[in-house]
Amino acid sequence: MTDTPAAAPAGRPGDAPGEGCPHLHRRSFLRGAALGAAGAAVLGVGGIAADRAAASAPGTGASGRRIAFEGPHQAGILTPQQTAASFVSFDVIAPDRAALRDLFRTLTDRVRFLTAGGTPPDVGVASVPSDSETLGPVVPSDGLTVTVGVGASLFDGRYGLAARKPARLAPMPVFPDDHTVGSTELHGDVSLQICADSRDTVMHALRDIAKHTRPGMQINWKADGFRAAPRPAGTPRNQLGFKDGIANPDTADAAVADALIWARGGHGGEPAWADGGSYQVVRIIRMLVEFWDRVSLHEQETMLGRRRDTGAPLDGTSESDVPDYAADPDGLRIPLTAHIRLANPRTRATADQQILRRGYTYDRGVDLDGNLDVGLLFCCYQQDVVRQFETVQGRLAGEPLVDYIQPTGGGYFFALPGVRGAGDYFGSGLLA
């Protein structure tokens, strides 16, 4: 849960109705309102021009941070993690490829405006408001990023895209120790990773996007998370009490990012349009904290391979210390079955298997048995999901930690290349 975000575990159990039919009437009304008010946006009619003008207004309020929207890669991948996040999966219901293109254009327009911030267009009191105003009359940029991905199911037969599918994009398999059978939180046609410096900014962005894109896609499942402040310093902790994500690769080094994160269009079977994208893995990993809290500190640290107080590897003194496995071939200091050792053996042969972890803590209350439903929304990005994430998962199968964590959902997605200019849109290369 530290050197491969709790994620590594990726698969382990151990990595409103009234009388009669009034609810039907309400549902019909809401559906009609969505198709009427939002449909025009998805079809590229009305509202968009005003929103584009508003996008030029500076973001205000909240953190005041504005993260660039345009570029060769999407924001939200290498971007330092914000405080709040939602991972949302959608089913695409656009009737044909032209409507799918309109959907992605509308999605681009909304994300461009929301991440820039500004004043929504005034449509008059007799019209449906252009914004919910849950953030006030001026939408703050607030460090917002919206990272758009596509799932393998979008490449079925509906839109004639099968020949354009990213080479390694497939439905996420069931790994040993997974608890995903019967889960309703798996896969999807489109994914959004929405992150911001405030929880309500994330909520507002999702609500806006869902409103404007409803005729083209609808929510399948959603998972919300938060990133705790470092306690007392350094890397934040997960719900097992250990620092999580210490050993991420240094993607500030462009050569490292090119080797580990970004897809290379035209190489290794990747279609040319995929250049600059990245494979995203999302895992909903429940942590059985009631059981974990009955385990001795020594056993906890042995399972993870790190000190709980400092985050240091068991052969070191600080969280930034690099474990020296070569000097401990028999696992006398850091057991051979320790999570950090299995996840990242730190050998020359495994150097290209590193992943960029971007996890968040979740809290879903209690289950039917009265147990806490808390854990990790594990997210990672990589150039090759088979070479990287799946290889790590294979090493983690059966690790001691599987008795205390249960992966219950998630999916594989391909984060699209970035939007490069005012006339560009998400998936333009895919849909051209």
Coordinates of C-alpha atoms in Angstrom, one line a residue:
M1 CA 0.0 0.0 0.0
T2 CA 3.0 2.2 -0.1
D3 CA 5.4 1.4 -2.9
T4 CA 2.6 0.5 -5.3
P5 CA -0.2 2.4 -3.8
A6 CA -2.2 0.4 -1.9
A7 CA -3.1 -0.1 -5.3
A8 CA -0.8 -2.7 -6.0
P9 CA -2.9 -4.8 -4.1
A10 CA -5.2 -4.3 -6.9
G11 CA -6.8 -7.3 -6.4
R12 CA -6.7 -8.7 -3.2
P13 CA -8.9 -9.4 -0.5
G14 CA -5.7 -8.8 0.7
D15 CA -4.1 -4.9 -3.4
A16 CA -37.6 8.3 -4.1
P17 CA -41.1 7.5 -4.8
G18 CA -44.5 8.7 -3.6
E19 CA -48.1 7.3 -3.8
G20 CA -49.2 5.8 -7.0
C21 CA -46.7 6.6 -9.7
P22 CA -45.6 10.2 -8.9
H23 CA -42.0 9.1 -9.1
L24 CA -42.5 8.1 -12.7
H25 CA -43.9 11.5 -13.6
R26 CA -41.0 13.1 -11.9
R27 CA -38.6 10.9 -13.8
S28 CA -40.2 11.7 -17.0
F29 CA -40.1 15.4 -16.3
L30 CA -36.4 15.2 -15.4
R31 CA -35.6 13.2 -18.5
G32 CA -37.4 15.7 -20.7
A33 CA -35.7 18.6 -19.0
A34 CA -32.3 17.0 -19.5
L35 CA -32.9 16.3 -23.2
G36 CA -34.4 19.8 -23.7
A37 CA -32.0 21.9 -21.8
A38 CA -28.9 19.8 -22.2
G39 CA -29.6 18.3 -25.5
A40 CA -28.9 21.5 -27.4
A41 CA -25.4 21.6 -25.9
V42 CA -24.6 18.1 -26.9
L43 CA -25.9 18.7 -30.4
G44 CA -23.8 21.8 -30.6
V45 CA -26.8 24.2 -30.7
G46 CA -27.0 27.2 -28.4
G47 CA -25.2 28.0 -25.2
I48 CA -21.8 26.9 -26.3
A49 CA -20.8 30.3 -27.8
A50 CA -21.7 32.0 -24.6
D51 CA -19.8 29.5 -22.5
R52 CA -16.7 29.9 -24.7
A53 CA -16.8 33.6 -24.1
A54 CA -17.2 33.0 -20.3
A55 CA -14.2 30.7 -20.4
S56 CA -11.9 33.7 -21.0
A57 CA -12.9 35.2 -17.6
P58 CA -10.3 34.5 -14.9
G59 CA -11.0 32.0 -12.2
T60 CA -11.8 33.4 -8.8
G61 CA -12.2 32.2 -5.2
A62 CA -11.3 29.0 -3.5
S63 CA -7.6 28.1 -3.9
G64 CA -7.2 30.5 -6.8
R65 CA -5.2 27.9 -8.7
R66 CA -5.7 27.6 -12.4
I67 CA -4.2 24.5 -14.1
A68 CA -3.6 24.7 -17.8
F69 CA -6.2 22.8 -19.9
E70 CA -4.5 22.6 -23.2
G71 CA -1.3 20.6 -24.0
P72 CA 0.0 17.4 -25.5
H73 CA -1.1 15.5 -22.4
Q74 CA -4.1 15.9 -20.2
A75 CA -3.9 17.6 -16.8
G76 CA -4.5 15.4 -13.8
I77 CA -1.9 12.8 -14.6
L78 CA 1.4 14.4 -13.7
T79 CA -0.4 17.3 -11.9
P80 CA 0.4 17.2 -8.1
Q81 CA -2.6 15.7 -6.4
Q82 CA -5.4 17.9 -5.3
T83 CA -7.4 17.5 -2.1
A84 CA -10.6 16.0 -3.5
A85 CA -11.4 13.6 -6.3
S86 CA -14.2 11.7 -8.0
F87 CA -13.7 8.8 -10.3
V88 CA -16.8 8.4 -12.5
S89 CA -17.7 5.8 -15.1
F90 CA -20.2 6.5 -17.9
D91 CA -22.2 4.4 -20.3
V92 CA -22.3 6.1 -23.7
I93 CA -25.8 6.2 -25.2
A94 CA -25.1 8.4 -28.3
P95 CA -27.0 6.9 -31.2
D96 CA -24.2 7.1 -33.8
R97 CA -20.6 8.2 -34.4
A98 CA -21.6 11.8 -35.3
A99 CA -23.4 12.1 -32.0
L100 CA -20.4 10.6 -30.2
R101 CA -18.2 13.3 -31.8
D102 CA -20.7 15.9 -30.6
L103 CA -20.6 14.4 -27.1
F104 CA -16.8 14.8 -27.0
R105 CA -16.9 18.3 -28.3
T106 CA -19.4 19.3 -25.7
L107 CA -17.4 17.6 -23.0
T108 CA -14.3 19.6 -24.2
D109 CA -16.2 22.8 -24.0
R110 CA -17.5 22.2 -20.5
V111 CA -14.1 21.1 -19.2
R112 CA -12.4 24.1 -20.8
F113 CA -14.8 26.5 -19.1
L114 CA -14.9 24.8 -15.7
T115 CA -11.1 24.5 -15.4
A116 CA -10.6 28.1 -16.4
G117 CA -13.4 29.5 -14.2
G118 CA -15.5 32.5 -14.9
T119 CA -19.0 33.8 -15.0
P120 CA -21.7 31.6 -16.6
P121 CA -23.8 33.2 -19.3
D122 CA -26.9 35.1 -18.1
V123 CA -29.8 33.5 -19.9
G124 CA -32.5 35.5 -18.1
V125 CA -35.0 34.6 -15.3
A126 CA -37.4 33.0 -17.7
S127 CA -34.9 30.4 -18.8
V128 CA -33.3 27.4 -17.0
P129 CA -30.2 28.8 -15.3
S130 CA -27.0 28.0 -17.1
D131 CA -25.2 27.1 -13.8
S132 CA -26.3 25.6 -10.5
E133 CA -24.5 28.3 -8.6
T134 CA -23.5 25.8 -5.9
L135 CA -20.1 27.7 -6.0
G136 CA -21.7 31.1 -6.3
P137 CA -22.3 33.4 -9.2
V138 CA -18.7 33.1 -10.4
V139 CA -17.2 29.6 -11.0
P140 CA -13.7 29.4 -9.4
S141 CA -11.0 27.4 -11.2
D142 CA -9.9 26.0 -7.8
G143 CA -7.1 23.8 -9.1
L144 CA -9.7 21.7 -11.1
T145 CA -8.6 19.1 -13.6
V146 CA -10.9 16.7 -15.5
T147 CA -9.0 13.7 -17.0
V148 CA -11.0 11.9 -19.7
G149 CA -10.5 8.2 -20.5
V150 CA -12.2 5.6 -22.7
G151 CA -12.9 2.0 -21.9
A152 CA -12.6 -1.1 -24.1
S153 CA -16.4 -1.3 -24.4
L154 CA -16.5 1.9 -26.4
F155 CA -14.7 0.0 -29.2
D156 CA -17.3 -2.7 -29.5
G157 CA -19.4 -2.4 -32.7
R158 CA -21.5 0.7 -32.1
Y159 CA -19.3 3.4 -33.5
G160 CA -17.0 1.6 -35.9
L161 CA -14.0 2.2 -33.7
A162 CA -12.7 -1.4 -33.3
A163 CA -9.7 -0.9 -35.5
R164 CA -8.7 2.2 -33.6
K165 CA -8.6 0.7 -30.1
P166 CA -5.4 1.3 -28.1
A167 CA -3.3 -1.8 -28.3
R168 CA -3.4 -2.8 -24.6
L169 CA -6.9 -1.7 -23.7
A170 CA -9.1 -4.5 -22.4
P171 CA -11.6 -5.0 -19.6
M172 CA -9.9 -5.2 -16.3
P173 CA -9.5 -8.9 -15.5
V174 CA -10.3 -10.6 -12.1
F175 CA -7.1 -10.9 -10.2
P176 CA -6.4 -13.5 -7.5
D177 CA -7.9 -12.3 -4.2
D178 CA -10.3 -9.9 -5.9
H179 CA -13.8 -9.4 -4.6
T180 CA -15.4 -8.1 -7.8
V181 CA -17.9 -10.9 -8.6
G182 CA -21.3 -9.3 -8.7
S183 CA -19.9 -5.8 -8.4
T184 CA -21.8 -3.0 -10.1
E185 CA -18.7 -0.7 -10.1
L186 CA -16.8 -2.2 -12.9
H187 CA -15.6 -1.0 -16.4
G188 CA -17.4 1.7 -18.5
D189 CA -17.3 3.4 -21.9
V190 CA -15.9 6.7 -20.6
S191 CA -14.2 7.7 -17.4
L192 CA -13.7 11.0 -15.8
Q193 CA -11.2 11.7 -13.0
I194 CA -12.3 15.0 -11.5
C195 CA -9.9 16.5 -9.0
A196 CA -9.8 19.9 -7.3
D197 CA -8.7 21.8 -4.2
S198 CA -12.2 21.7 -2.7
R199 CA -14.8 18.9 -2.5
D200 CA -17.7 21.2 -3.7
T201 CA -15.7 22.2 -6.8
V202 CA -15.5 18.5 -7.8
M203 CA -19.2 18.1 -7.2
H204 CA -20.1 21.2 -9.2
A205 CA -18.0 20.1 -12.2
L206 CA -19.6 16.6 -12.3
R207 CA -23.1 18.1 -12.0
D208 CA -22.4 20.5 -14.9
I209 CA -20.9 17.9 -17.1
A210 CA -23.7 15.4 -16.4
K211 CA -26.3 18.1 -17.3
H212 CA -24.7 19.0 -20.6
T213 CA -23.9 15.5 -21.7
R214 CA -26.9 13.5 -20.6
P215 CA -28.2 12.8 -24.1
G216 CA -24.8 11.3 -25.0
M217 CA -23.8 9.4 -21.8
Q218 CA -25.1 8.6 -18.4
I219 CA -23.3 7.7 -15.1
N220 CA -22.6 4.1 -14.5
W221 CA -20.8 4.3 -11.2
K222 CA -19.0 6.9 -9.1
A223 CA -16.4 6.8 -6.3
D224 CA -15.4 9.8 -4.2
G225 CA -12.1 10.3 -2.4
F226 CA -10.0 12.7 -0.5
R227 CA -6.3 13.2 0.1
A228 CA -5.4 13.7 3.7
A229 CA -2.8 16.3 4.9
P230 CA 0.6 14.8 5.7
R231 CA 0.8 13.7 9.3
P232 CA 3.1 15.0 10.6
A233 CA 5.0 15.6 7.4
G234 CA 6.0 14.0 4.1
T235 CA 3.7 11.6 2.3
P236 CA 0.0 11.3 3.4
R237 CA -1.2 8.2 5.1
N238 CA -3.9 5.7 4.1
Q239 CA -6.5 4.1 6.4
L240 CA -4.0 1.4 7.5
G241 CA -2.0 4.2 9.1
F242 CA 1.0 3.9 6.7
K243 CA 2.3 6.5 4.4
D244 CA 1.1 5.7 0.9
G245 CA 2.8 6.4 -2.4
I246 CA 6.4 7.1 -1.2
A247 CA 8.2 5.5 -4.1
N248 CA 6.6 7.1 -7.2
P249 CA 8.9 7.5 -10.2
D250 CA 10.3 11.0 -10.8
T251 CA 8.0 12.0 -13.6
A252 CA 9.4 15.6 -13.5
D253 CA 12.1 14.1 -15.5
A254 CA 10.7 14.1 -19.1
A255 CA 12.8 11.0 -20.0
V256 CA 11.2 9.0 -17.1
A257 CA 7.7 10.1 -18.1
D258 CA 8.3 9.2 -21.7
A259 CA 9.5 5.8 -20.7
L260 CA 6.9 5.0 -18.1
I261 CA 3.8 7.1 -18.6
W262 CA 3.0 8.2 -22.1
A263 CA 1.8 5.9 -24.9
R264 CA 3.8 6.1 -28.1
G265 CA 1.6 6.3 -31.2
G266 CA 2.8 4.2 -34.0
H267 CA 5.0 2.1 -31.8
G268 CA 4.3 -1.3 -30.2
G269 CA 1.0 -1.6 -32.1
E270 CA -0.4 1.6 -30.7
P271 CA -2.5 3.6 -33.2
A272 CA -1.0 6.9 -34.2
W273 CA -3.8 8.9 -32.6
A274 CA -3.0 7.5 -29.1
D275 CA 0.4 9.3 -28.9
G276 CA 0.5 11.2 -25.6
G277 CA -2.2 9.3 -23.9
S278 CA -1.8 7.0 -20.9
Y279 CA -3.3 3.8 -19.5
Q280 CA -5.3 4.4 -16.4
V281 CA -6.1 1.7 -13.8
V282 CA -8.8 2.5 -11.1
R283 CA -9.3 0.1 -8.2
I284 CA -11.7 0.5 -5.4
I285 CA -9.9 -1.3 -2.5
R286 CA -11.7 -1.7 0.8
M287 CA -9.6 -1.9 3.9
L288 CA -10.8 -4.2 6.6
V289 CA -9.8 -1.8 9.4
E290 CA -11.6 -3.6 12.2
F291 CA -9.4 -6.6 11.6
W292 CA -6.3 -4.6 10.9
D293 CA -6.6 -2.7 14.2
R294 CA -6.2 -6.0 16.1
V295 CA -2.9 -6.8 14.5
S296 CA 0.4 -6.1 16.3
L297 CA 2.5 -3.2 15.1
H298 CA 5.4 -5.5 14.4
E299 CA 3.3 -7.7 12.2
Q300 CA 1.8 -4.7 10.4
E301 CA 5.3 -3.3 9.6
T302 CA 6.5 -6.7 8.5
M303 CA 3.7 -7.1 6.1
L304 CA 4.3 -3.6 4.6
G305 CA 8.1 -3.5 4.9
R306 CA 8.0 0.0 6.4
R307 CA 7.9 1.7 9.8
R308 CA 4.5 3.0 10.5
D309 CA 5.6 6.2 12.3
T310 CA 8.2 7.5 9.9
G311 CA 7.5 5.6 6.7
A312 CA 11.1 4.5 6.5
P313 CA 11.9 1.1 5.0
L314 CA 12.7 -1.4 7.8
D315 CA 16.4 -1.1 6.9
G316 CA 16.3 2.7 6.9
T317 CA 15.6 5.7 9.1
S318 CA 13.5 8.0 6.9
E319 CA 10.7 7.6 4.3
S320 CA 13.0 8.8 1.5
D321 CA 15.6 6.1 2.2
V322 CA 15.8 3.5 -0.6
P323 CA 15.6 -0.1 0.7
D324 CA 18.8 -2.1 0.0
Y325 CA 17.4 -5.4 -1.1
A326 CA 20.8 -6.6 -2.4
A327 CA 22.3 -6.3 1.0
D328 CA 19.3 -8.4 2.4
P329 CA 18.9 -11.3 0.0
D330 CA 17.3 -13.5 2.6
G331 CA 14.8 -11.0 3.8
L332 CA 16.1 -10.8 7.3
R333 CA 15.3 -7.1 7.6
I334 CA 12.7 -6.6 5.0
P335 CA 10.8 -9.9 4.5
L336 CA 10.8 -11.3 0.9
T337 CA 7.0 -11.2 1.2
A338 CA 6.8 -7.6 2.3
H339 CA 4.4 -5.4 0.2
I340 CA 7.1 -2.9 -0.9
R341 CA 9.5 -5.6 -1.9
L342 CA 7.0 -7.5 -4.0
A343 CA 5.6 -4.3 -5.6
N344 CA 8.9 -2.8 -6.5
P345 CA 11.9 -5.1 -6.3
R346 CA 14.2 -2.3 -7.5
T347 CA 16.2 -4.4 -10.0
R348 CA 17.4 -3.4 -13.4
A349 CA 14.9 -5.9 -14.9
T350 CA 11.9 -4.4 -13.1
A351 CA 12.8 -0.7 -13.6
D352 CA 10.4 -0.4 -16.6
Q353 CA 7.5 -1.9 -14.5
Q354 CA 7.1 1.2 -12.3
I355 CA 3.7 2.9 -12.2
L356 CA 2.6 6.4 -11.3
R357 CA 0.2 6.1 -8.3
R358 CA -2.5 8.7 -7.7
G359 CA -4.6 7.3 -5.0
Y360 CA -7.3 8.8 -2.7
T361 CA -8.9 7.7 0.6
Y362 CA -12.6 6.9 0.6
D363 CA -15.2 6.7 3.3
R364 CA -18.6 5.1 2.4
G365 CA -20.0 4.8 5.9
V366 CA -20.9 1.3 7.2
D367 CA -22.0 -1.9 5.6
L368 CA -25.0 -4.0 6.5
D369 CA -23.0 -5.8 9.2
G370 CA -22.1 -2.5 10.9
N371 CA -18.5 -2.6 9.7
L372 CA -16.7 0.5 8.4
D373 CA -16.6 0.8 4.6
V374 CA -13.3 2.7 4.1
G375 CA -10.3 2.2 1.9
L376 CA -8.3 3.4 -1.0
L377 CA -9.4 4.6 -4.5
F378 CA -6.3 3.4 -6.2
C379 CA -5.4 5.0 -9.4
C380 CA -2.3 4.6 -11.5
Y381 CA -1.0 5.7 -14.9
Q382 CA 1.4 3.9 -17.2
Q383 CA 2.6 3.4 -20.7
D384 CA 1.7 -0.3 -20.8
V385 CA -0.8 -1.8 -18.4
V386 CA 0.3 -5.3 -19.1
R387 CA 4.1 -4.7 -18.6
Q388 CA 3.5 -2.5 -15.6
F389 CA 0.4 -2.8 -13.5
E390 CA -0.4 -6.5 -14.3
T391 CA 3.1 -7.6 -13.7
V392 CA 3.1 -5.9 -10.3
Q393 CA -0.2 -7.5 -9.5
G394 CA 1.2 -10.9 -10.4
R395 CA 3.9 -10.5 -7.8
L396 CA 1.5 -9.4 -5.2
A397 CA -0.9 -12.4 -5.5
G398 CA -1.2 -14.1 -2.1
E399 CA 0.9 -11.5 -0.2
P400 CA 0.2 -11.4 3.6
L401 CA -1.7 -8.2 3.2
V402 CA -4.5 -9.9 1.2
D403 CA -6.3 -10.8 4.5
Y404 CA -6.9 -7.1 5.2
I405 CA -7.8 -5.5 1.9
Q406 CA -10.5 -6.3 -0.7
P407 CA -10.5 -4.9 -4.2
T408 CA -14.2 -4.6 -5.1
G409 CA -14.4 -2.6 -8.3
G410 CA -12.8 -0.3 -10.9
G411 CA -11.6 -0.6 -14.4
Y412 CA -9.0 0.0 -17.1
F413 CA -9.3 3.1 -19.2
F414 CA -7.1 4.9 -21.8
A415 CA -6.6 8.5 -20.9
L416 CA -6.9 10.4 -24.1
P417 CA -4.1 12.7 -25.5
G418 CA -4.4 16.3 -24.5
V419 CA -6.4 19.0 -26.3
R420 CA -3.9 21.1 -28.3
G421 CA -5.8 24.2 -29.3
A422 CA -9.1 26.1 -29.5
G423 CA -10.4 24.0 -32.4
D424 CA -9.3 20.7 -30.9
Y425 CA -11.4 18.4 -28.7
F426 CA -11.1 15.2 -26.6
G427 CA -10.7 12.2 -28.9
S428 CA -10.3 14.2 -32.1
G429 CA -7.7 11.8 -33.4
L430 CA -9.8 8.8 -32.5
L431 CA -13.0 10.2 -34.1
A432 CA -11.5 12.0 -37.1

